[in-house]
Short mmCIF file of C-alpha atoms in Angstrom, two decimals:
data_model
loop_
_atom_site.label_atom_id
_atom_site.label_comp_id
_atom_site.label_asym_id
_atom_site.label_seq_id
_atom_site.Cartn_x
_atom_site.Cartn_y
_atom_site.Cartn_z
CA UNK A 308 7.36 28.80 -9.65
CA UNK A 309 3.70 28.84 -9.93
CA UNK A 310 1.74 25.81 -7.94
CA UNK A 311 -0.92 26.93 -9.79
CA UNK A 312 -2.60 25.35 -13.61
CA UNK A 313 -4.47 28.04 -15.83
CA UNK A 314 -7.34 25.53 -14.64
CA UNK A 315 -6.51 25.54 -10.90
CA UNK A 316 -4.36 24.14 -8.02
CA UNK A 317 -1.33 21.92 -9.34
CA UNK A 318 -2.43 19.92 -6.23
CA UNK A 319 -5.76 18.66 -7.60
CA UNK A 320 -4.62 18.53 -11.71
CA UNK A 321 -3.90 14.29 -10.50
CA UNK A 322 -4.99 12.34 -7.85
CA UNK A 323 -1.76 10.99 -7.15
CA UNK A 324 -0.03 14.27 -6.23
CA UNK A 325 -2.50 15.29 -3.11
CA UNK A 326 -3.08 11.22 -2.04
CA UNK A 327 0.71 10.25 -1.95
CA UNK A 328 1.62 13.23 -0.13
CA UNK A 329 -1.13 12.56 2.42
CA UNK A 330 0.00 8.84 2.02
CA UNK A 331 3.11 10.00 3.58
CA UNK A 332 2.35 12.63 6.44
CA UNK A 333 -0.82 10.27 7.33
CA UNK A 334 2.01 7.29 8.05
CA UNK A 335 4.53 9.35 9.63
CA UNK A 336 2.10 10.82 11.93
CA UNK A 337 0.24 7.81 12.08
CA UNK A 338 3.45 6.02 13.63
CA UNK A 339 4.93 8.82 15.69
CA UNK A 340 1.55 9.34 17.81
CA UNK A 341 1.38 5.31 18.43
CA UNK A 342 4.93 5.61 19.71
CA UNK A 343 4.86 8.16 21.96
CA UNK A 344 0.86 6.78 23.03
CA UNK A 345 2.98 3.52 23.76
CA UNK A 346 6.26 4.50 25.55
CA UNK A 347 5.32 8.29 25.84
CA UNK A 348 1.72 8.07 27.85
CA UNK A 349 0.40 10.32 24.79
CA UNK A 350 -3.28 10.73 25.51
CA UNK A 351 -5.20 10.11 22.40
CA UNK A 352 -9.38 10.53 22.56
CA UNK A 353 -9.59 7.39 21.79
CA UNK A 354 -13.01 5.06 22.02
CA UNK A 355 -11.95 1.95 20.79
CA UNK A 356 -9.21 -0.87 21.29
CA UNK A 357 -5.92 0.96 20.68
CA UNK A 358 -4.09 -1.94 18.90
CA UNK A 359 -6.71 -2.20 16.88
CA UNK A 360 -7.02 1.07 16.18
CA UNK A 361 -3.73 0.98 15.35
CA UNK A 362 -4.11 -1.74 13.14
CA UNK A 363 -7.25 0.30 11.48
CA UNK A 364 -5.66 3.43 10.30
CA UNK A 365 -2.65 1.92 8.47
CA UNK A 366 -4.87 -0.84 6.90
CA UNK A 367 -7.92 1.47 6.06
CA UNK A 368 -6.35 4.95 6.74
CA UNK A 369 -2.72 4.84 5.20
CA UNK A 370 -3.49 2.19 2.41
CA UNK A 371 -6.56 3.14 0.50
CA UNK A 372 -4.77 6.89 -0.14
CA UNK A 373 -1.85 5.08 -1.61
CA UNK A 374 -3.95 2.87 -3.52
CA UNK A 375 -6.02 6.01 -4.54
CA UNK A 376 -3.07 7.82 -6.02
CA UNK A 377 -2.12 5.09 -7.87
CA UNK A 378 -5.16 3.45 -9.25
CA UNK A 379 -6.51 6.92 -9.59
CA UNK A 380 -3.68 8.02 -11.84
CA UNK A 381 -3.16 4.07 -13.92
CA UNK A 382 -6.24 4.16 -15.30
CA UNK A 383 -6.28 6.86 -16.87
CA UNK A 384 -3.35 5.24 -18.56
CA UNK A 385 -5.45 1.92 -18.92
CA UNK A 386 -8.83 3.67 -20.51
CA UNK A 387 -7.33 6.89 -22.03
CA UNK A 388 -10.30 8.90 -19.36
CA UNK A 389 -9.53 12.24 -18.25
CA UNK A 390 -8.01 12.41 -14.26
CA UNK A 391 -10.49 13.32 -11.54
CA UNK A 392 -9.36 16.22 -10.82
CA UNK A 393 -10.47 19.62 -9.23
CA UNK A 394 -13.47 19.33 -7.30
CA UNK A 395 -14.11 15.77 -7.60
CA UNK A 396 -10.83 15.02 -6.44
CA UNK A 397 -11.11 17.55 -3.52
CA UNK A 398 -14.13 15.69 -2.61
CA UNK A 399 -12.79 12.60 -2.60
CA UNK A 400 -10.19 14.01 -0.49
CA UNK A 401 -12.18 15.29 1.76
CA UNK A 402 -13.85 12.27 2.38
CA UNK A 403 -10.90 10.37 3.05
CA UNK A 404 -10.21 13.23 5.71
CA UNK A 405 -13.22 12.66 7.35
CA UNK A 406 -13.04 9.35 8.31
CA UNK A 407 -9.46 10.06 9.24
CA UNK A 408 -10.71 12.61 11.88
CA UNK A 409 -13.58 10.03 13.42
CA UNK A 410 -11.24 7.60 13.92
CA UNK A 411 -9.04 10.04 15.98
CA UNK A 412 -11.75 11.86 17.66
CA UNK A 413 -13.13 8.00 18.48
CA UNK A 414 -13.63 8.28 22.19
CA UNK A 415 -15.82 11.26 21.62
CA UNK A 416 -18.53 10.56 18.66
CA UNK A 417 -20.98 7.62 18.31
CA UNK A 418 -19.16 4.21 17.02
CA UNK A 419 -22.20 4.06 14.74
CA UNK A 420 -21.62 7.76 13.27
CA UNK A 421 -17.89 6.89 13.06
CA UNK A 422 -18.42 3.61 11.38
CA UNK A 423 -20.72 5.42 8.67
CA UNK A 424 -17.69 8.31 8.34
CA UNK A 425 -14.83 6.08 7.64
CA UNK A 426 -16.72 3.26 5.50
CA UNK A 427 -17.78 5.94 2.61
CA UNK A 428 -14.43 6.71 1.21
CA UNK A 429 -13.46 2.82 -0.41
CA UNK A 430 -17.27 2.66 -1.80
CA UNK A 431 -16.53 6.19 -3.38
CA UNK A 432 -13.62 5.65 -4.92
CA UNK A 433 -14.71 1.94 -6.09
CA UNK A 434 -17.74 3.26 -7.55
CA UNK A 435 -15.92 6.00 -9.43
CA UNK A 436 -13.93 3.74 -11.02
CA UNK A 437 -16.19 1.23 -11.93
CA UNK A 438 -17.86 3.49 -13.46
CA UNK A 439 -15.13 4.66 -15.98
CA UNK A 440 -13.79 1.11 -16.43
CA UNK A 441 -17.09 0.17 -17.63
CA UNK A 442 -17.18 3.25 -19.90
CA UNK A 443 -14.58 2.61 -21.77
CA UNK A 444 -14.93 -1.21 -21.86
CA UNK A 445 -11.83 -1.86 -19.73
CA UNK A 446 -13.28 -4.95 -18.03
CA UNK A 447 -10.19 -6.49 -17.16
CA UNK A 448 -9.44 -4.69 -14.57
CA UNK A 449 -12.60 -4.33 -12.73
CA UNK A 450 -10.61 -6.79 -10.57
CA UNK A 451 -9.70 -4.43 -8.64
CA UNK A 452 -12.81 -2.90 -7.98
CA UNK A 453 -13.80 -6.51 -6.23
CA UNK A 454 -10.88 -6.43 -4.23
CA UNK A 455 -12.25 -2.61 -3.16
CA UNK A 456 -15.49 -3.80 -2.43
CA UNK A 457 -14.29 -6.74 -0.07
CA UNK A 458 -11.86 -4.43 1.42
CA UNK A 459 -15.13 -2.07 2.78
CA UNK A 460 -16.59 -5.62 4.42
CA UNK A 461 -13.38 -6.09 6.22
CA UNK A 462 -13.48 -2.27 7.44
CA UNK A 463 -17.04 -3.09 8.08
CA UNK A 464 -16.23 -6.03 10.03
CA UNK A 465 -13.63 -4.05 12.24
CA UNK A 466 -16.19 -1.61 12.84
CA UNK A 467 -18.54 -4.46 14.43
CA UNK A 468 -15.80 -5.80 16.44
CA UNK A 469 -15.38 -2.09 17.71
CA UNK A 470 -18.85 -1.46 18.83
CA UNK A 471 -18.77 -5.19 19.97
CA UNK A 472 -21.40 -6.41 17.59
CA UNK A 473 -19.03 -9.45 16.48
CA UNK A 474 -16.53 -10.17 19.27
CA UNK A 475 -14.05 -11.00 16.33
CA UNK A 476 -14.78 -8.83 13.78
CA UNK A 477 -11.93 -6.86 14.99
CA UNK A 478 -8.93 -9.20 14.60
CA UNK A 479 -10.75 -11.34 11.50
CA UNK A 480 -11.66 -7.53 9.73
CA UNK A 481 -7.92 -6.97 9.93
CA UNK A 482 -6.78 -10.12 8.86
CA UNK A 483 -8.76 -9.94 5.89
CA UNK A 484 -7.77 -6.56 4.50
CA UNK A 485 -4.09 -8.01 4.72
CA UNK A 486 -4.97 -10.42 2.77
CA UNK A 487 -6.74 -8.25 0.43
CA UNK A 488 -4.32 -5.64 0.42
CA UNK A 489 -1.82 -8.50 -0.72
CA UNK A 490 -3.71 -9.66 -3.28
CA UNK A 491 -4.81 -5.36 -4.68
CA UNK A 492 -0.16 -5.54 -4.27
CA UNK A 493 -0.14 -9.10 -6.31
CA UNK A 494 -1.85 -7.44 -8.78
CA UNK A 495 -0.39 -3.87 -9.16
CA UNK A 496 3.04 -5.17 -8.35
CA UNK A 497 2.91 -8.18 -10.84
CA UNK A 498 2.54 -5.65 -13.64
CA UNK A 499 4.55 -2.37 -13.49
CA UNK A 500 7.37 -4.99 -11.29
CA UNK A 501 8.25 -6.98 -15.15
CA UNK A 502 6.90 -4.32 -17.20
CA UNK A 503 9.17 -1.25 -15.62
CA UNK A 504 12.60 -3.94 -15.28
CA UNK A 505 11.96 -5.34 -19.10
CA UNK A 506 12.07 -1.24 -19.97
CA UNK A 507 14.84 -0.33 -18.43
CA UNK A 508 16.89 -3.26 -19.96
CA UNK A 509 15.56 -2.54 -22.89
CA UNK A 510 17.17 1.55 -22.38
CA UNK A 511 19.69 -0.33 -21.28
CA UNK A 512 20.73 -1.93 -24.34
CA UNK A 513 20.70 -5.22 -22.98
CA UNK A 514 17.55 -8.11 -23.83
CA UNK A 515 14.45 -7.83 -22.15
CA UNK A 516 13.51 -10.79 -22.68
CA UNK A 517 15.16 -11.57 -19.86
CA UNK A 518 12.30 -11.12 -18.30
CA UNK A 519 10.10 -13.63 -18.00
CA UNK A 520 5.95 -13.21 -17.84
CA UNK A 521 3.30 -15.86 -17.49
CA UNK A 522 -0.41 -15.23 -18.04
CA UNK A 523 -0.62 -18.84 -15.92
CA UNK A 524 1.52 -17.52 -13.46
CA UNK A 525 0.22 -14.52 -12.94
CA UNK A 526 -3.28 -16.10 -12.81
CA UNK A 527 -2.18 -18.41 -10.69
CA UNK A 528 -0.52 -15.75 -7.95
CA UNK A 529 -3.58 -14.05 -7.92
CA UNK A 530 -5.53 -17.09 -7.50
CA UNK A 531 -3.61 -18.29 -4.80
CA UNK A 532 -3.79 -15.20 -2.88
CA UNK A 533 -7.58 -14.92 -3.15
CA UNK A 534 -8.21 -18.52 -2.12
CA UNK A 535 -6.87 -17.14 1.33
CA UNK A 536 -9.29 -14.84 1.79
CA UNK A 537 -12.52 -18.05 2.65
CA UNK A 538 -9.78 -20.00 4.15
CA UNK A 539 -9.13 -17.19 7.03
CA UNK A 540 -13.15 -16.71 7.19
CA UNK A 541 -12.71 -20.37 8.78
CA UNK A 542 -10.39 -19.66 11.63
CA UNK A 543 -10.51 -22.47 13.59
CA UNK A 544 -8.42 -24.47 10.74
CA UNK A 545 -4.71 -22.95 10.64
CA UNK A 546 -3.47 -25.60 8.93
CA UNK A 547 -5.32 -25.19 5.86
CA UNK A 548 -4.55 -21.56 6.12
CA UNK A 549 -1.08 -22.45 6.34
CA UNK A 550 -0.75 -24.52 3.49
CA UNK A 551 -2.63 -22.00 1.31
CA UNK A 552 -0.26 -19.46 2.34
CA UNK A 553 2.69 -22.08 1.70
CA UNK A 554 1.43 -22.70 -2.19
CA UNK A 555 0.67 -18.90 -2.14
CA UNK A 556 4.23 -18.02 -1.24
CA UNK A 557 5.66 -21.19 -3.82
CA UNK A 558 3.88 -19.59 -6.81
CA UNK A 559 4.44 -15.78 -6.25
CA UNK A 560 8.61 -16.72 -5.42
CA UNK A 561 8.52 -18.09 -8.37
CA UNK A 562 7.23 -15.40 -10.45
CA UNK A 563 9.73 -13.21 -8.78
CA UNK A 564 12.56 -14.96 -9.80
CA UNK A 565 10.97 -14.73 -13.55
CA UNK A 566 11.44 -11.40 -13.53
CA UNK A 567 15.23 -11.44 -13.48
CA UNK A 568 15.28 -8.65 -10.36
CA UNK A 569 18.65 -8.65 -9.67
CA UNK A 570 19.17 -7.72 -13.90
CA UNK A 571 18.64 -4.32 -12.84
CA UNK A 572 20.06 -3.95 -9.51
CA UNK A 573 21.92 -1.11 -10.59
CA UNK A 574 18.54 0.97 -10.63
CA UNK A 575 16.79 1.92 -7.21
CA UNK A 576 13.85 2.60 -8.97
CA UNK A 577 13.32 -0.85 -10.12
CA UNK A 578 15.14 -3.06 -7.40
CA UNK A 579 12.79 -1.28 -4.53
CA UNK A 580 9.89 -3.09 -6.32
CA UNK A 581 11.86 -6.49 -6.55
CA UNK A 582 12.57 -5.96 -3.07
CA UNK A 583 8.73 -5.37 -1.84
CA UNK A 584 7.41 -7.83 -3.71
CA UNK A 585 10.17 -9.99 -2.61
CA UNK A 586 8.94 -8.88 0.96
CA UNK A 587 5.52 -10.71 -0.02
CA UNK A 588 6.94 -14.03 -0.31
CA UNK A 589 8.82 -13.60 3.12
CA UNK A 590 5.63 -12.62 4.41
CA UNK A 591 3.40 -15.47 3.11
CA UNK A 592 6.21 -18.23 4.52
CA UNK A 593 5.93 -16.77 8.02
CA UNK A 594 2.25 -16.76 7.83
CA UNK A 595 2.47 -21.00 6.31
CA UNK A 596 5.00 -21.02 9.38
CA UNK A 597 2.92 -19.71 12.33
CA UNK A 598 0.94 -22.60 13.59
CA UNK A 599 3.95 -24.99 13.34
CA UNK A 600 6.47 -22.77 15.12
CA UNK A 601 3.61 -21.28 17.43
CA UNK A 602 4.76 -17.98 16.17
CA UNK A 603 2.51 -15.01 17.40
CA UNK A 604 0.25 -13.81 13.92
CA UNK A 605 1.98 -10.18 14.87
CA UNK A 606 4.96 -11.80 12.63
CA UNK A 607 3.83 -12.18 9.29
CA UNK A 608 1.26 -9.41 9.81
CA UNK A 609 3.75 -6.99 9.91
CA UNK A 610 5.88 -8.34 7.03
CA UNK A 611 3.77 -8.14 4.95
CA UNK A 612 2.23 -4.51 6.72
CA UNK A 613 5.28 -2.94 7.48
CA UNK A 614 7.36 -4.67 4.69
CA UNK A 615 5.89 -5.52 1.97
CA UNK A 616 3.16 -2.83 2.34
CA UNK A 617 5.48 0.26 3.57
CA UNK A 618 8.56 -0.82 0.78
CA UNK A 619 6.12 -1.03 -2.10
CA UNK A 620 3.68 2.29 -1.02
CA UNK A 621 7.41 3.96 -1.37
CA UNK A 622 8.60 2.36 -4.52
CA UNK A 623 5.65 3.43 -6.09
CA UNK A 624 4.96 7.07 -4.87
CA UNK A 625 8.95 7.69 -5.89
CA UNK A 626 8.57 6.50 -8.88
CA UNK A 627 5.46 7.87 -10.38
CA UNK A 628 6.01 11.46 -8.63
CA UNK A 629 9.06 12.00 -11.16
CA UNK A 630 7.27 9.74 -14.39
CA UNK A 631 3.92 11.38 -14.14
CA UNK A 632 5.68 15.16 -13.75
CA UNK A 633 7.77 15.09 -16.62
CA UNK A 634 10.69 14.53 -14.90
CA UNK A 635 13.83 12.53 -15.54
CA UNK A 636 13.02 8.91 -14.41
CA UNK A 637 15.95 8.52 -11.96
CA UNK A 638 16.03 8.88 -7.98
CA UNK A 639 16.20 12.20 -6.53
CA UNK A 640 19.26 13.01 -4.40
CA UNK A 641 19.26 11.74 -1.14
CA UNK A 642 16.03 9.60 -1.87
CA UNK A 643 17.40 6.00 -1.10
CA UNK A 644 17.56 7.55 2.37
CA UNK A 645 13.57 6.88 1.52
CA UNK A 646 14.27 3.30 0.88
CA UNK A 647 17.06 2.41 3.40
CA UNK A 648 14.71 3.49 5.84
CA UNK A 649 11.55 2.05 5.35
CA UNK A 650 13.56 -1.49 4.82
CA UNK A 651 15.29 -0.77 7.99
CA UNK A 652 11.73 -0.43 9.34
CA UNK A 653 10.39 -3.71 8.34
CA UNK A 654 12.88 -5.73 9.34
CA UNK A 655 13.49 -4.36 12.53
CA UNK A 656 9.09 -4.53 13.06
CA UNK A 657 9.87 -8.11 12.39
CA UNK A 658 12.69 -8.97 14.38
CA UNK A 659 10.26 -7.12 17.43
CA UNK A 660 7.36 -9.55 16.91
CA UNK A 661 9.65 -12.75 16.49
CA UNK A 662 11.78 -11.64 19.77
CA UNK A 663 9.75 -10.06 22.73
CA UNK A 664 12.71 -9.19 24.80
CA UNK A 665 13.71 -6.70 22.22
CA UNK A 666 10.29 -5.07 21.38
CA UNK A 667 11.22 -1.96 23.30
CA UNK A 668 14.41 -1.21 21.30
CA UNK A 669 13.24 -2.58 18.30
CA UNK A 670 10.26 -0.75 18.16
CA UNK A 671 11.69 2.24 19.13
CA UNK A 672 14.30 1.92 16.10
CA UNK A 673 11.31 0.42 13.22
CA UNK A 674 9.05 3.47 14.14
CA UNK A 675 11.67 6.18 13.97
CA UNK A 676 13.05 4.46 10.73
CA UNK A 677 9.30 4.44 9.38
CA UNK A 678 9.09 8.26 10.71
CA UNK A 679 12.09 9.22 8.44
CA UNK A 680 11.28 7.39 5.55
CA UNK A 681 8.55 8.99 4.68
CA UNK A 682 9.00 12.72 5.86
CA UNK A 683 11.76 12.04 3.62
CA UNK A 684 9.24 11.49 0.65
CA UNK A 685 7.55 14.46 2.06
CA UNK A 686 10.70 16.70 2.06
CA UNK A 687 12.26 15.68 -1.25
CA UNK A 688 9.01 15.34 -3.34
CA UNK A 689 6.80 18.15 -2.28
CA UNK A 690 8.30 20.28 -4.60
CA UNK A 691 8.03 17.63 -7.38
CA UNK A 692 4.10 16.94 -6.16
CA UNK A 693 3.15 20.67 -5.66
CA UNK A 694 4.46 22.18 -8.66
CA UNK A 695 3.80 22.27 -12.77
CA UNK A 696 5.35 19.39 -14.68
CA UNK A 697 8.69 19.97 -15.77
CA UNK A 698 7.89 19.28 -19.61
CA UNK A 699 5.27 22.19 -19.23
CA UNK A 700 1.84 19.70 -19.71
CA UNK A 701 -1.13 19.52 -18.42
CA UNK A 702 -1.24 17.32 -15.27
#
């Protein structure tokens, strides 16, 4: 089969076939280097804090190419605009490579020259699609470019605490782009989560009115997740931080349980989204938990990281691989491997920051099971990604 268009490489007809296949080799390698750097004595060039560094790549490495490939792709659907594709995509690409390879080769470049590397990409692609948003009058969700926008001061922040500019831009940067992340996962989540669930009743034969959706709701999920965003800025008040993220949590479990989730549990392809969004809400009560139960931060961080981020990158990538290639819109064989895993490797991240004794085991057994979840997606879905769609249209 050819992995070719008439107009070029398959690979670059859509953003989200290159970005959620480097979505996936970037976290598997991503992981599997920090492992064996932690328990193997892996020498990586690196210039900067590890942990943070660690921290760094999945928040501003691993995330903004899954959030390309989606947003990338949906609004073409939202504005009925062309895809970047071709050269503009390989550009974009490319840039996104680039500050991939600073950060690695950080104990050998300037922090400044590194700093200017990795901040271009989320500007880029934030421009870009401002830019056909506005052209086609789709204002509503220019949203999202915000949250792109404040994402860049958070990388710019951990790029200060780096070159120790601002001794806590470091942990406050990556603090903030959680909570931005969140909110950019709020937003994406709280519409294809109803919408997708309320169609596949509907195929179904059964109501789907069953689900339930709230313009106040919604508004107010995305409200309370934004309101965290100032109240972290103050750090010295975790109380207030925890109550936000208590009324945070309140309203967005509550929308979940709107949407009737467990109406289509018979579908992995619309209980995996349930089940990251549901990994939100966890996430949001450890973080209103923390200061009362002196839990270390590392706890919610990573549900809502390695959770919430990892189960819903997944849920996505799988489902829009097969939708957007003209493929039947079921699970590939062997695919909720993909999903067993990458819950497997949330909880288990969890259980490691809630019980130090275990951290050795348990990280062992989160990485490995973060590791096969998404070679998986790389294994099963290359194919699918690098090859014509299957109805014979352009894309």
């Amino acid at each position: 089969m050819s992995f070719r268009h008439n107009d070029g490489p398959v690979l670059l007809a859509y953003a989200f076939r290159p970005f959620f296949l480097l979505t996936a080799l970037y976290a598997a390698s991503l992981v599997a280097a920090w492992t064996a750097f932690l328990f193997g004595g892996l020498p990586l060039p690196l210039g900067v804090n590890p942990v943070q560094w660690h921290a760094h790549e999945l928040l501003f490495g691993m995330m903004p190419a899954a959030i390309a490939g989606f947003l990338l792709t949906a609004m073409c659907n939202w504005t009925g605009a062309p895809p970047l594709k071709g050269g503009g995509l390989l550009a974009l690409i490319l840039l996104w490579t680039a500050g991939r390879v600073a950060m690695w080769l950080s104990g050998w470049l300037p922090l400044w020259l590194i700093a200017a590397i990795d901040l271009a990409f989320l500007p880029a692609m934030a421009a870009y699609v401002a830019q056909v948003l506005l052209r086609h009058g789709n204002y509503r969700n220019l949203v999202l470019v915000a949250l792109l926008s404040l994402l860049t001061g958070a990388n710019l922040a951990m790029h200060l605490g780096f070159s120790g500019l601002w001794l806590i831009g470091g942990r406050l940067g990556e603090v903030l782009a959680l909570d931005l992340i969140a909110t950019i996962m709020v937003v994406i989540g709280g519409r294809i989560t109803p919408a997708f669930t309320a169609n596949w009743l509907r195929m179904q034969g059964k109501d789907p009115t069953q689900v339930r959706r709230s313009e106040a709701l919604d508004r107010a999920a995305f409200w309370s997740m934004v309101a965290m965003v100032p109240v972290d800025l103050a750090m010295p008040f975790p109380v207030l931080a925890s109550l936000m993220a208590l009324f945070a949590a309140l309203v967005n479990g509550w929308r979940l349980h709107a949407w009737r989730g467990w109406k289509a549990s018979g579908e992995p392809l619309i209980w995996i989204l349930h089940f990251a969004m549901a990994w939100i809400v966890v996430a949001l009560l450890l973080k209103a938990m923390t200061p009362w139960l002196a839990l270390s931060p590392s706890v919610w961080m990573h549900a809502m990281g390695a959770g919430a981020g990892g189960t819903l990158i997944l849920g996505v990538m799988t489902r829009v691989a097969v939708g957007h290639t003209g493929r039947p819109m079921r699970l590939p064989r062997l695919a909720i491997w993909i999903y067993i895993a990458v819950i497997t490797a949330g909880a288990v991240r969890v259980i490691a920051a809630f019980v130090p004794q275990l951290a050795y085991p348990a990280l062992t057994v989160s990485a490995v099971a973060w590791v096969v979840a998404f070679l998986l997606f790389v294994l099963i879905y290359w194919p699918i990604l690098s090859r014509p769609r299957a109805d014979g249209r352009p894309g």
